[in-house]
mmCIF file of C-alpha atoms in Angstrom:
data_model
loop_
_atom_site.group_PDB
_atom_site.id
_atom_site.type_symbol
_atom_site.label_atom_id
_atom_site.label_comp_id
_atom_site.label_asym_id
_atom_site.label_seq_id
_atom_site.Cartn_x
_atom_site.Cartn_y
_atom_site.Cartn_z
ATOM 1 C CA UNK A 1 81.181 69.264 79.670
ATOM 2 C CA UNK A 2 79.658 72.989 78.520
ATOM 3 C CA UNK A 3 79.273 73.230 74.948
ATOM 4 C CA UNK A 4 82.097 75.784 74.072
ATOM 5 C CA UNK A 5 80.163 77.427 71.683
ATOM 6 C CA UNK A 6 77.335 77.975 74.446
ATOM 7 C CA UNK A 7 79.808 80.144 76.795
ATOM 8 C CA UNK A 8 80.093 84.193 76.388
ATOM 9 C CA UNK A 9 81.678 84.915 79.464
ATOM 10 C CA UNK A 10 84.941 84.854 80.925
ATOM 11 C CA UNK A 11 86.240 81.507 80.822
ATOM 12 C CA UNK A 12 88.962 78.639 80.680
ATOM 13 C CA UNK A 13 88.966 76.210 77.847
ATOM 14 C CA UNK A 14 90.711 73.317 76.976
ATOM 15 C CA UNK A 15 91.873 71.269 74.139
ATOM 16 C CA UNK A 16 90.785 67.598 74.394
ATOM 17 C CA UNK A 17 93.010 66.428 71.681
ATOM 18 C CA UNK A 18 96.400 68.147 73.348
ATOM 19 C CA UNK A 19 95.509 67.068 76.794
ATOM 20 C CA UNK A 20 94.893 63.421 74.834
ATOM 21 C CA UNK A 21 98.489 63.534 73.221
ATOM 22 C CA UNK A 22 99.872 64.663 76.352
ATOM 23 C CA UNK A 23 98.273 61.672 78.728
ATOM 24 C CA UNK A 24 99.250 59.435 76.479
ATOM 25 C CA UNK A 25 103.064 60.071 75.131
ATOM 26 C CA UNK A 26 103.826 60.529 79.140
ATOM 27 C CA UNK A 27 102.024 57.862 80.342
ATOM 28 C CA UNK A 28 104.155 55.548 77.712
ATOM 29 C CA UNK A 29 107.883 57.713 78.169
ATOM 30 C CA UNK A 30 107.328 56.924 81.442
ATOM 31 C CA UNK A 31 106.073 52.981 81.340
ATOM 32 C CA UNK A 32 109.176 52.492 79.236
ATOM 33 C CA UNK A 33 111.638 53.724 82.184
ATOM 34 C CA UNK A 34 109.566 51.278 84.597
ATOM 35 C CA UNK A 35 107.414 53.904 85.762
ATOM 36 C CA UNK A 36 103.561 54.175 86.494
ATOM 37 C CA UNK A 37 101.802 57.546 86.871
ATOM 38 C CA UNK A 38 99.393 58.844 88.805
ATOM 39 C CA UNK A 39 97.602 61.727 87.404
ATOM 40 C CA UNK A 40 97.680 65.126 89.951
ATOM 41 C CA UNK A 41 94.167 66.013 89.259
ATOM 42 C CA UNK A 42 94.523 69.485 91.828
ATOM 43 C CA UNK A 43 95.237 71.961 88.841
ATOM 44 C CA UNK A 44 91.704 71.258 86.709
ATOM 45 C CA UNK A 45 89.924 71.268 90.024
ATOM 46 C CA UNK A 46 88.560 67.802 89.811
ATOM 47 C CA UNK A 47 87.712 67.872 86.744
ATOM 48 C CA UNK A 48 85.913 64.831 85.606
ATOM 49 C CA UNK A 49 86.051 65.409 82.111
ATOM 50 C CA UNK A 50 89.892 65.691 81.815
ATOM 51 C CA UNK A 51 90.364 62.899 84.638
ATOM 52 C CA UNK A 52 88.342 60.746 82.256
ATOM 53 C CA UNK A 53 90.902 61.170 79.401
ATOM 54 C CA UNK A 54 93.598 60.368 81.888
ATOM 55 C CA UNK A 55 91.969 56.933 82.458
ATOM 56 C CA UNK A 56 91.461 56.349 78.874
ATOM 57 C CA UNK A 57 95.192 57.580 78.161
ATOM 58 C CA UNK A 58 97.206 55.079 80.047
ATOM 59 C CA UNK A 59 96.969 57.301 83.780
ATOM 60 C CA UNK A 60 96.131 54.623 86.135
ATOM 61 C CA UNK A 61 95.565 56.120 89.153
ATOM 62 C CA UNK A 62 94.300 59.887 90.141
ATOM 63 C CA UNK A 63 95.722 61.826 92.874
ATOM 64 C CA UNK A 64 94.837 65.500 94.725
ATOM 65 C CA UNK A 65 95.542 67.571 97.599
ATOM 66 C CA UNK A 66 91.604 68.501 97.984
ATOM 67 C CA UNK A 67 89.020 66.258 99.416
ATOM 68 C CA UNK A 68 86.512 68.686 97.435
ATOM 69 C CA UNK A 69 88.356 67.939 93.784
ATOM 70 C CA UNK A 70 87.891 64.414 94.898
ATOM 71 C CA UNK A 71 84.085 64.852 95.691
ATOM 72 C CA UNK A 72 84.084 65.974 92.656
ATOM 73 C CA UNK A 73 86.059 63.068 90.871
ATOM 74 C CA UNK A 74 83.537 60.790 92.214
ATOM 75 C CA UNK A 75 80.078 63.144 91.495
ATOM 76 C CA UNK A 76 81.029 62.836 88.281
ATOM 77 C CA UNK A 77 81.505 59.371 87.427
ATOM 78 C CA UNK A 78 84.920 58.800 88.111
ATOM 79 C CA UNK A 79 85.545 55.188 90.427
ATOM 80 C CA UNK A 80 89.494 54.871 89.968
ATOM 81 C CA UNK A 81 91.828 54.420 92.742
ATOM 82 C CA UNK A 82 92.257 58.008 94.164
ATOM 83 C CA UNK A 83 95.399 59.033 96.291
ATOM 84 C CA UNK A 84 95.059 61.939 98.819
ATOM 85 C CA UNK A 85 98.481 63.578 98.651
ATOM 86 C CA UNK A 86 97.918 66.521 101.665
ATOM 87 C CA UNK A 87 96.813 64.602 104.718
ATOM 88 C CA UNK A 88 93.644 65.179 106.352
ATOM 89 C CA UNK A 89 92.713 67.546 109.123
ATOM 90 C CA UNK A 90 91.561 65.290 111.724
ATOM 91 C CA UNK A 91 87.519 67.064 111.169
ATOM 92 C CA UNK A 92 88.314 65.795 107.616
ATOM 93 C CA UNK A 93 89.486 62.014 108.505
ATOM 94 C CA UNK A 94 85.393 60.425 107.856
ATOM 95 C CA UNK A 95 85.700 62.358 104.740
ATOM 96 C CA UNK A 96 89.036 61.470 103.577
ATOM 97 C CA UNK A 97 88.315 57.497 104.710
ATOM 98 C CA UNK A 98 85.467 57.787 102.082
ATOM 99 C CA UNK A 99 86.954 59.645 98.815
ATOM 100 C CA UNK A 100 90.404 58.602 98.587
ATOM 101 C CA UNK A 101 91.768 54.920 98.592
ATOM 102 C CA UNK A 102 95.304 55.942 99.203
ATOM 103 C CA UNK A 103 97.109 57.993 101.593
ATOM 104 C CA UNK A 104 100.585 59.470 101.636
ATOM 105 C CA UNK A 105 101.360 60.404 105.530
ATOM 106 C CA UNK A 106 104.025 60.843 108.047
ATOM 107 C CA UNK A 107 101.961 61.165 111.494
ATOM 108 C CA UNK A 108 100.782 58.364 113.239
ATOM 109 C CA UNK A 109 98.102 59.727 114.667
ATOM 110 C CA UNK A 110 96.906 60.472 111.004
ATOM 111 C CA UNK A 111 97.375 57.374 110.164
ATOM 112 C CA UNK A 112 95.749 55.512 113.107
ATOM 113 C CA UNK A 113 92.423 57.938 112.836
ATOM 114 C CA UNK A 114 91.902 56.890 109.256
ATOM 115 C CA UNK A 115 92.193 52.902 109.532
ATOM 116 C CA UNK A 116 89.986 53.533 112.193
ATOM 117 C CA UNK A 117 87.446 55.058 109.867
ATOM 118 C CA UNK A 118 88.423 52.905 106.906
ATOM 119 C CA UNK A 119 87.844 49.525 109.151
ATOM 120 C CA UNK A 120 83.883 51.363 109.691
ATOM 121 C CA UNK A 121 83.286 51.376 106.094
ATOM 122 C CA UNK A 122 84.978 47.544 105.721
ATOM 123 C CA UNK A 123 88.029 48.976 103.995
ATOM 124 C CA UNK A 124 92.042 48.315 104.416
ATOM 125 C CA UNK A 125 93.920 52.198 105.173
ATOM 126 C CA UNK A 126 96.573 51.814 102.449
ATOM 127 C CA UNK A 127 99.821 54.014 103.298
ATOM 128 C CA UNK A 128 102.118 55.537 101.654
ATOM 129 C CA UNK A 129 104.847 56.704 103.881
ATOM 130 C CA UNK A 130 106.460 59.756 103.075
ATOM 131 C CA UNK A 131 109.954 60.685 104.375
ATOM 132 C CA UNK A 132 111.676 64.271 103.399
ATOM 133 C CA UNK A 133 114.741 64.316 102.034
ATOM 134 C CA UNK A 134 115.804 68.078 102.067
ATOM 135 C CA UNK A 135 112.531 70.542 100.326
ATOM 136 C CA UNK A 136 111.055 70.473 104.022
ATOM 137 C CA UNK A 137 107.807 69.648 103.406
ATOM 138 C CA UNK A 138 106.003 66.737 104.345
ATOM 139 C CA UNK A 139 107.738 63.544 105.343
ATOM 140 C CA UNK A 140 109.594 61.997 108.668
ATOM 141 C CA UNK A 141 113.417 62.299 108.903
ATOM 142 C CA UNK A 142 114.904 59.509 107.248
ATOM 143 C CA UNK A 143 116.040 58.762 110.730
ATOM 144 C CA UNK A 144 112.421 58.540 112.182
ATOM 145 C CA UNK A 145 111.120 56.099 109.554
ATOM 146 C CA UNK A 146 111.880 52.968 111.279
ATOM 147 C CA UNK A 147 110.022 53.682 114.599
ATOM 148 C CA UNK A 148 107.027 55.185 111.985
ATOM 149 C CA UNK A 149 106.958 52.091 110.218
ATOM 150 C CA UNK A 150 106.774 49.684 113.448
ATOM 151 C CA UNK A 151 103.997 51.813 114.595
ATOM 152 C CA UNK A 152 102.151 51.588 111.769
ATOM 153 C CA UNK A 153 102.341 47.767 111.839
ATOM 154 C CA UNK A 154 100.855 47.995 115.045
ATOM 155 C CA UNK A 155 98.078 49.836 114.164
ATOM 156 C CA UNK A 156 94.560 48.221 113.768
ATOM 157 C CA UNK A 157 93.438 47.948 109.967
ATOM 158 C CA UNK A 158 96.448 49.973 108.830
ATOM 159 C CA UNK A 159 98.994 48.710 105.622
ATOM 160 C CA UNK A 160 102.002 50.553 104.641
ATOM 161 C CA UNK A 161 101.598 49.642 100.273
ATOM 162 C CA UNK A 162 104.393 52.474 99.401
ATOM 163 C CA UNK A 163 107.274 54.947 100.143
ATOM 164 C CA UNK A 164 107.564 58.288 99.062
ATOM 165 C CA UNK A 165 109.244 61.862 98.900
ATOM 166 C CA UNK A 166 108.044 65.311 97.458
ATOM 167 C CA UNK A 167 110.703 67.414 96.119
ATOM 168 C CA UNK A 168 111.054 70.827 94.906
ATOM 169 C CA UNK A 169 107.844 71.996 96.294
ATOM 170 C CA UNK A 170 109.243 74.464 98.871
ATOM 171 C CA UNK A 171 112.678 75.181 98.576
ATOM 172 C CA UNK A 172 113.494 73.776 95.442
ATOM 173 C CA UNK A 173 115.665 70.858 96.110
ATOM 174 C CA UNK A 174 115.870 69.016 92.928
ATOM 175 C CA UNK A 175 115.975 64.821 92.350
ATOM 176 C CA UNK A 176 119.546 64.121 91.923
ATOM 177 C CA UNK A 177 121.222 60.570 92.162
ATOM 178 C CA UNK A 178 122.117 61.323 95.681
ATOM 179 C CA UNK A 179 118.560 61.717 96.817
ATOM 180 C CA UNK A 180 117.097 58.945 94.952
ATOM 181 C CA UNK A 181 119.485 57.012 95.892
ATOM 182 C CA UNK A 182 118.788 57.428 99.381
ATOM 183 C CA UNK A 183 115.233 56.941 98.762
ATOM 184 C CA UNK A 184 116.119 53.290 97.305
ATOM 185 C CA UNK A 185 117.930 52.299 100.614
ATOM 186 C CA UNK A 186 115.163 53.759 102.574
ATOM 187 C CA UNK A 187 112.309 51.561 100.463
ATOM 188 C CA UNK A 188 115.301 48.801 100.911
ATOM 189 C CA UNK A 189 115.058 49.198 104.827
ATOM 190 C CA UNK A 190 111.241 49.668 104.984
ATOM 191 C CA UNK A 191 110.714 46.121 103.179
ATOM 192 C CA UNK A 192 113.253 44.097 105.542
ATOM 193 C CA UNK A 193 110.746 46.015 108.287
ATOM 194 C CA UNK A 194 107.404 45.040 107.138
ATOM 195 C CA UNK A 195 108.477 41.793 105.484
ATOM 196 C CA UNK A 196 106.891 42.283 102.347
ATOM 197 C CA UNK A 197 107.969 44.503 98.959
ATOM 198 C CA UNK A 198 106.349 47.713 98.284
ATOM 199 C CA UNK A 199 103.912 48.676 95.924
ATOM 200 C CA UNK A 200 104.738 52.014 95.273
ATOM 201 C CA UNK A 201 108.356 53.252 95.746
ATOM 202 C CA UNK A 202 106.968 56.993 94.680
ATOM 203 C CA UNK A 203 110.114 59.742 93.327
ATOM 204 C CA UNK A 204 107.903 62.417 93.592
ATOM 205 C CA UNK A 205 106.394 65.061 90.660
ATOM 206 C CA UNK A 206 107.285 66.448 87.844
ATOM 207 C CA UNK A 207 110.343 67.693 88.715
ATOM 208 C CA UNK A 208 111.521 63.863 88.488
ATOM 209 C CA UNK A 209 111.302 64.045 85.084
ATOM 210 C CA UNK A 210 114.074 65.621 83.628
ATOM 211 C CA UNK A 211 115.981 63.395 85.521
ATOM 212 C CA UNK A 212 114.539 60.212 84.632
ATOM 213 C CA UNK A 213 115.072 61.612 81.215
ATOM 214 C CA UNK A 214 118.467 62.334 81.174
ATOM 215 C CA UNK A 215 120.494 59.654 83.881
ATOM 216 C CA UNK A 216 117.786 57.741 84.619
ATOM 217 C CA UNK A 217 116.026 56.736 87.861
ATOM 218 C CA UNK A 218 116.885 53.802 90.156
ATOM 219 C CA UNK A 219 115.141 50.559 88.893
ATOM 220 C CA UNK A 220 113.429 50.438 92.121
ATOM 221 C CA UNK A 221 111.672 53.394 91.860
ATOM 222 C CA UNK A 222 108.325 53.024 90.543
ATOM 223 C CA UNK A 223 105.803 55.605 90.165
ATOM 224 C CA UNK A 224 105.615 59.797 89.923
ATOM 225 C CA UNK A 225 102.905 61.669 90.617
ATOM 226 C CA UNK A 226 102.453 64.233 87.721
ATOM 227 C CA UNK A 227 100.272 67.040 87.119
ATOM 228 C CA UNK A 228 102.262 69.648 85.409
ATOM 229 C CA UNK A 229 104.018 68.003 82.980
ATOM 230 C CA UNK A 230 100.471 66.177 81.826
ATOM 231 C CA UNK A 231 98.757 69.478 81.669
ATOM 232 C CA UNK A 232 101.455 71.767 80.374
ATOM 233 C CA UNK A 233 104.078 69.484 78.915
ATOM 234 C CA UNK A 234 106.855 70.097 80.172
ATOM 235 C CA UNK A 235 109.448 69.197 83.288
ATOM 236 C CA UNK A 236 109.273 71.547 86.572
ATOM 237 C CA UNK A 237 112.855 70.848 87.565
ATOM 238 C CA UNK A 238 114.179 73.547 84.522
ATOM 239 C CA UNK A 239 110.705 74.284 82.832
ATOM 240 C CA UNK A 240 111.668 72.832 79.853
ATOM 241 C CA UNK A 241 109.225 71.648 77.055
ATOM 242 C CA UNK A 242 109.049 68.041 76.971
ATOM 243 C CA UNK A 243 109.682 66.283 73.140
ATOM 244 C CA UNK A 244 106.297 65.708 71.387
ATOM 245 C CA UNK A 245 104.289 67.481 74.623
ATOM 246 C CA UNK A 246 101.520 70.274 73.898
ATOM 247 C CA UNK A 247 101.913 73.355 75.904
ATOM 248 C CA UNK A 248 98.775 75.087 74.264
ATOM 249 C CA UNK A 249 96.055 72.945 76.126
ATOM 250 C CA UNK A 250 94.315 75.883 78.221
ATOM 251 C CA UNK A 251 93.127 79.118 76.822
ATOM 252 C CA UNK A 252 91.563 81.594 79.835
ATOM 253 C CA UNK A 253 89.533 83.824 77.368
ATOM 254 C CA UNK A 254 88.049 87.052 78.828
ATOM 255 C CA UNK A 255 86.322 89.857 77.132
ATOM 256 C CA UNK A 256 86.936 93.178 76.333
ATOM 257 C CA UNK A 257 84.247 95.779 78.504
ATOM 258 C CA UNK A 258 85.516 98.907 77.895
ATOM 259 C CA UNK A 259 88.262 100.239 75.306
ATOM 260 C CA UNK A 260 89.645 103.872 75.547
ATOM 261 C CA UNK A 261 92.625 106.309 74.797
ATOM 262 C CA UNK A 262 93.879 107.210 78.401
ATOM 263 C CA UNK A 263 96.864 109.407 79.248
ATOM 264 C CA UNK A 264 98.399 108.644 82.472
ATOM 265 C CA UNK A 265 98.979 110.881 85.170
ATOM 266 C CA UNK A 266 102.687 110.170 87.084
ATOM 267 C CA UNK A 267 102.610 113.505 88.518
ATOM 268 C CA UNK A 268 98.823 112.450 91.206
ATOM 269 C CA UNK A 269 99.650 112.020 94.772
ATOM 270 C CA UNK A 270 99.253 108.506 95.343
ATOM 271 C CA UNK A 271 99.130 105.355 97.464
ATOM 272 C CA UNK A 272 98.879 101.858 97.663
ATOM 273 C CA UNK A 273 96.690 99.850 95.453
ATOM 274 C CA UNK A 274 93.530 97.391 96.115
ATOM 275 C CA UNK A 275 96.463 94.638 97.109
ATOM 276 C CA UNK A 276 98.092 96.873 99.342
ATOM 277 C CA UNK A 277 101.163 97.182 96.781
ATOM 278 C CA UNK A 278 102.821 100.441 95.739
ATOM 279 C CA UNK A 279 102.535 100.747 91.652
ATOM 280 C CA UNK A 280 104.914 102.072 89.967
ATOM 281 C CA UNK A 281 103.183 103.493 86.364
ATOM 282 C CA UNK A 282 104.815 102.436 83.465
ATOM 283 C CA UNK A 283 102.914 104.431 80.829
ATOM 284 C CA UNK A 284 104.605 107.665 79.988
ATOM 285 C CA UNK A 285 102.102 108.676 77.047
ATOM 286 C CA UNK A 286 98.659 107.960 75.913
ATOM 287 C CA UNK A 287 97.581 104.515 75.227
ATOM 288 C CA UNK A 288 94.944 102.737 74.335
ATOM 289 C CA UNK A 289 93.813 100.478 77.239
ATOM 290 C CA UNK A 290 91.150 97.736 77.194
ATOM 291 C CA UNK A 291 89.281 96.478 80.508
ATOM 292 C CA UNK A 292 88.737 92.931 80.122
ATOM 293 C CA UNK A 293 85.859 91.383 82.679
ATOM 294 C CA UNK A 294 88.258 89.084 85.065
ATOM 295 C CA UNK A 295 90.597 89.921 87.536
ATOM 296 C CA UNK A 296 92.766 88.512 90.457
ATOM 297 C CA UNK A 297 89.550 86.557 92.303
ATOM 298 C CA UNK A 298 89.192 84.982 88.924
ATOM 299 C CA UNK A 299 93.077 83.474 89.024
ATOM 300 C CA UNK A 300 96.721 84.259 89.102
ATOM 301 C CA UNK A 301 97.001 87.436 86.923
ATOM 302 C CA UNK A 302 101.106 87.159 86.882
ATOM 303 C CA UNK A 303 100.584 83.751 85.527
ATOM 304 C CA UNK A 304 98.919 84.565 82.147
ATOM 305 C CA UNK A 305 100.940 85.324 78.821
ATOM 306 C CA UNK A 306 98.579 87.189 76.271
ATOM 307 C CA UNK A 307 98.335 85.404 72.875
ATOM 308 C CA UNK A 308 97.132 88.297 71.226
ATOM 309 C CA UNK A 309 100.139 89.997 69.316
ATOM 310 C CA UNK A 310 100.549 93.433 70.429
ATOM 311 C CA UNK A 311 98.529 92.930 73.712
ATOM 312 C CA UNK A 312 100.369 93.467 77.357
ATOM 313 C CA UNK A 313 98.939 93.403 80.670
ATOM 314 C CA UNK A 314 99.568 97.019 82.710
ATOM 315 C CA UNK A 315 97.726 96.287 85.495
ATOM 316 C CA UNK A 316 94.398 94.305 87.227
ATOM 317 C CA UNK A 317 92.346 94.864 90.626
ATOM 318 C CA UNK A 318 89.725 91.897 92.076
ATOM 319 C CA UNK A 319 87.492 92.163 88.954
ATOM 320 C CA UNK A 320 88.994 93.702 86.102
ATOM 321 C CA UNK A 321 92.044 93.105 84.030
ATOM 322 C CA UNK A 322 93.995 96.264 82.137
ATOM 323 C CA UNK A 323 95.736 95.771 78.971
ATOM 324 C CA UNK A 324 97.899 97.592 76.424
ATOM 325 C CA UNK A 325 96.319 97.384 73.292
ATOM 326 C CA UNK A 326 97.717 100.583 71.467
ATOM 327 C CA UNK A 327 99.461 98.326 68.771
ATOM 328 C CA UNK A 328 96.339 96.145 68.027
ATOM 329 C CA UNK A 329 93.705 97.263 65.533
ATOM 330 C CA UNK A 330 90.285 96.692 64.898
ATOM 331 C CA UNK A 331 89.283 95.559 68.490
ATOM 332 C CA UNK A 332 86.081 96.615 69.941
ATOM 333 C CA UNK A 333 83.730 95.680 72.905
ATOM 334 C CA UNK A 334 82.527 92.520 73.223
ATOM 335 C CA UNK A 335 85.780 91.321 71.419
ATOM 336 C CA UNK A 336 87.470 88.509 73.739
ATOM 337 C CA UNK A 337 91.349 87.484 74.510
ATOM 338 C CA UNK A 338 93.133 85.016 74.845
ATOM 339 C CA UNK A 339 95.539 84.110 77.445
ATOM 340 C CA UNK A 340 97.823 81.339 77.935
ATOM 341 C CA UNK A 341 98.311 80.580 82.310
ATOM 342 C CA UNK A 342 100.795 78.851 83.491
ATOM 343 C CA UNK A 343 100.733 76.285 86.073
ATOM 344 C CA UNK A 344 99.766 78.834 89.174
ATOM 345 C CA UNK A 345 97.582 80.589 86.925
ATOM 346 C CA UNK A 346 95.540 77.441 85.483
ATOM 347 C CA UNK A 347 95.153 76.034 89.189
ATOM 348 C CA UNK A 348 93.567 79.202 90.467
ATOM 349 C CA UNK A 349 91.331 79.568 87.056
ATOM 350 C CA UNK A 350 90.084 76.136 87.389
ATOM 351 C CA UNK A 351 88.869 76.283 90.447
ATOM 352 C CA UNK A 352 87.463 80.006 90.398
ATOM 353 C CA UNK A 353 83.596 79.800 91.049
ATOM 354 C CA UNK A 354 83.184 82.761 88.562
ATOM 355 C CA UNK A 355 84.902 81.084 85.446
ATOM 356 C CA UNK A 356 82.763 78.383 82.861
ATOM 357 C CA UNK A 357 84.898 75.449 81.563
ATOM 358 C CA UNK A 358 84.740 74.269 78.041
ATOM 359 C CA UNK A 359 86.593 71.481 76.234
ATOM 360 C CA UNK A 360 86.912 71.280 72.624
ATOM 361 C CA UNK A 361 88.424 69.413 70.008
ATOM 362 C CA UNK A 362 90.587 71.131 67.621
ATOM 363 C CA UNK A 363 90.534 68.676 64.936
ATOM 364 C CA UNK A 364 86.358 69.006 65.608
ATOM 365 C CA UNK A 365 86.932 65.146 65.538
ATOM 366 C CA UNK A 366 84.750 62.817 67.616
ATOM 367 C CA UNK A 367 86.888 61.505 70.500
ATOM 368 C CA UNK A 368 88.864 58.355 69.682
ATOM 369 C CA UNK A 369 90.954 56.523 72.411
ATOM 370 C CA UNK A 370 92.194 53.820 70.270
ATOM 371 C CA UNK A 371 95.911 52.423 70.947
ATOM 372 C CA UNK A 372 96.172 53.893 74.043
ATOM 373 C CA UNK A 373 99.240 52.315 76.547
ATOM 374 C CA UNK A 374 98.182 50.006 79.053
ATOM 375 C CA UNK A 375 98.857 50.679 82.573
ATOM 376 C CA UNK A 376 101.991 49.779 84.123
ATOM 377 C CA UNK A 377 101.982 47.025 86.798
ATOM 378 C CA UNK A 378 103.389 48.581 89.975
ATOM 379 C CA UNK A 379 105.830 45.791 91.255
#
């Protein structure tokens, strides 16, 4: 982890102690409703640091979309079970087979490709099959699952451990009782196939929550895979801030390059932008503008909120970031500020080659992991 005191540049930081609070309190709502999590680990990139407070915060298991935010899991220490949520590109199978211990899939061929390469490293393919219930996503028809499953038992080297769903993702169809209670009478079915009860009977992501919350899930559902509500704390289904959650964990701090009193000019001839969009200009008058050293290859510029009192955002290109700042005083070059991203915005900033990444504690405690909840057993 970069020593936040180290970093001058543009950057995204995080508080250890939030992220801590947040691990834990979810990790024991959701143990109390019968629930085990596994932490989404695709938003930080991989990051090791944060998955390691996960672990030590009652998150048993570690899931991602990327074999290269897995690579990274493991480069940096991290050895807990890992569940590859997108499946793999067949080029990608050998690497998938080797990173990730869990796979959630709907294609046989998939699924036959990685025991294949699981049974040359000596290892079981555990599978999680994923039906869709209405976001149109990934997942068989409900319909289709019983001629998936049967092939799957005939496949070499290949064990179906779960069932799951992923809702909304795409269109935005929500977990209601209907859904989840189809999902129940599919894991129902599934076990009368195979013979044996699942391990995982998986709702989905944080979009779940609210309802688990509120009416409650079946009993047979199990597990949720989380990311945003761990990292932003709160519920995707309505966006609403979950009781004793921390929304302030990440900070993208960028600094101030230039700092001027422009007037703009609405009456130039003009075009489309870098992005190909047609701007409409907002300023009427002069302002006072400040150029702030990241831009849209850095992350998702619609997704930050400026913390700064007084400060908006008026426009950005690839490397540079344009703010209001008529209404602040007493900022200069060199001076840095702070932004708060949301979940599109912290994804893309985590993962952005040109960004440093420093955790701190605000308390400037040392880290203590004391009386954390123990991990749920997954029936």
């Amino acid at each position: 982890m970069l020593d936040i005191n180290a970093i001058s540049g543009p950057r995204i930081e995080f508080d250890t102690d939030a992220l801590q609070q947040n691990f834990a309190h979810l990790a024991t709502l959701c143990a109390a409703h019968g629930i085990a999590v596994s932490g989404v680990t695709k938003a930080i990139g991989g990051n090791p640091d944060i998955a390691s407070l996960m672990l030590d915060n009652g998150i048993c298991t570690l899931a991602d979309a990327r074999l290269d935010n897995i690579a990274r899991l493991r480069a940096g220490g991290i050895d807990a079970p890992v569940m590859l949520l997108r499946a793999p590109a067949m080029v990608e199978v050998a690497e998938a087979a080797r990173l990730a211990d869990i796979f959630l899939l709907s294609e046989i061929e998939t699924i036959r490709a990685l025991a294949t390469a699981k049974a040359e490293l000596g290892e079981c393919c555990q599978v999680v099959l994923m039906v869709d219930l209405g976001d149109l996503r990934e997942g068989v028809p409900p319909e289709d699952l019983p001629s998936l499953s049967c092939a799957v038992m005939a496949t070499e080297n290949a064990d179906i451990i779960g069932i799951g769903t992923n809702l909304a993702c795409n269109l935005g169809v929500l977990p209601d009782q209907s859904n989840m209670a189809e999902l129940v009478a599919l894991a129902n079915q599934l076990e009368a196939t195979i013979g044996h009860s699942l391990r995982y009977v998986s709702a989905g992501n944080s979009s779940a929550l609210s309802l688990m919350l509120n009416q409650g899930l079946p009993s047979k559902i199990n597990h949720l895979r989380l990311g945003e509500s761990l990292f932003l704390g709160r519920e995707t289904a309505h966006g609403q801030t979950l009781t004793h959650m921390r929304g302030d964990c990440f900070d993208l701090v960028a600094q101030v390059i230039e700092h001027k009193l422009k007037a703009p000019r609405p009456y130039a001839a003009r075009g489309r932008n870098a992005f190909g969009q047609q701007v409409d200009v907002a300023l009427r008058e002069p302002r006072r503008l400040g150029v702030l050293n990241v831009g849209a290859v850095d992350c998702e510029i619609g997704g930050l909120s400026p913390l700064t009192s007084g400060v908006s955002i008026v426009g950005y290109s690839s490397d540079h970031l344009i703010v209001d700042t008529t209404d602040v005083s007493d900022l200069a070059i060199g001076d840095e500020i702070r932004f708060r991203p949301d979940y599109r915005a912290l994804a893309t900033a985590m993962t952005s080659p040109y960004l440093a990444q420093a955790g701190f504690q605000a308390s400037g405690a040392s880290l203590t992991l004391e009386g954390t909840p123990p991990c749920l057993p997954l029936r």
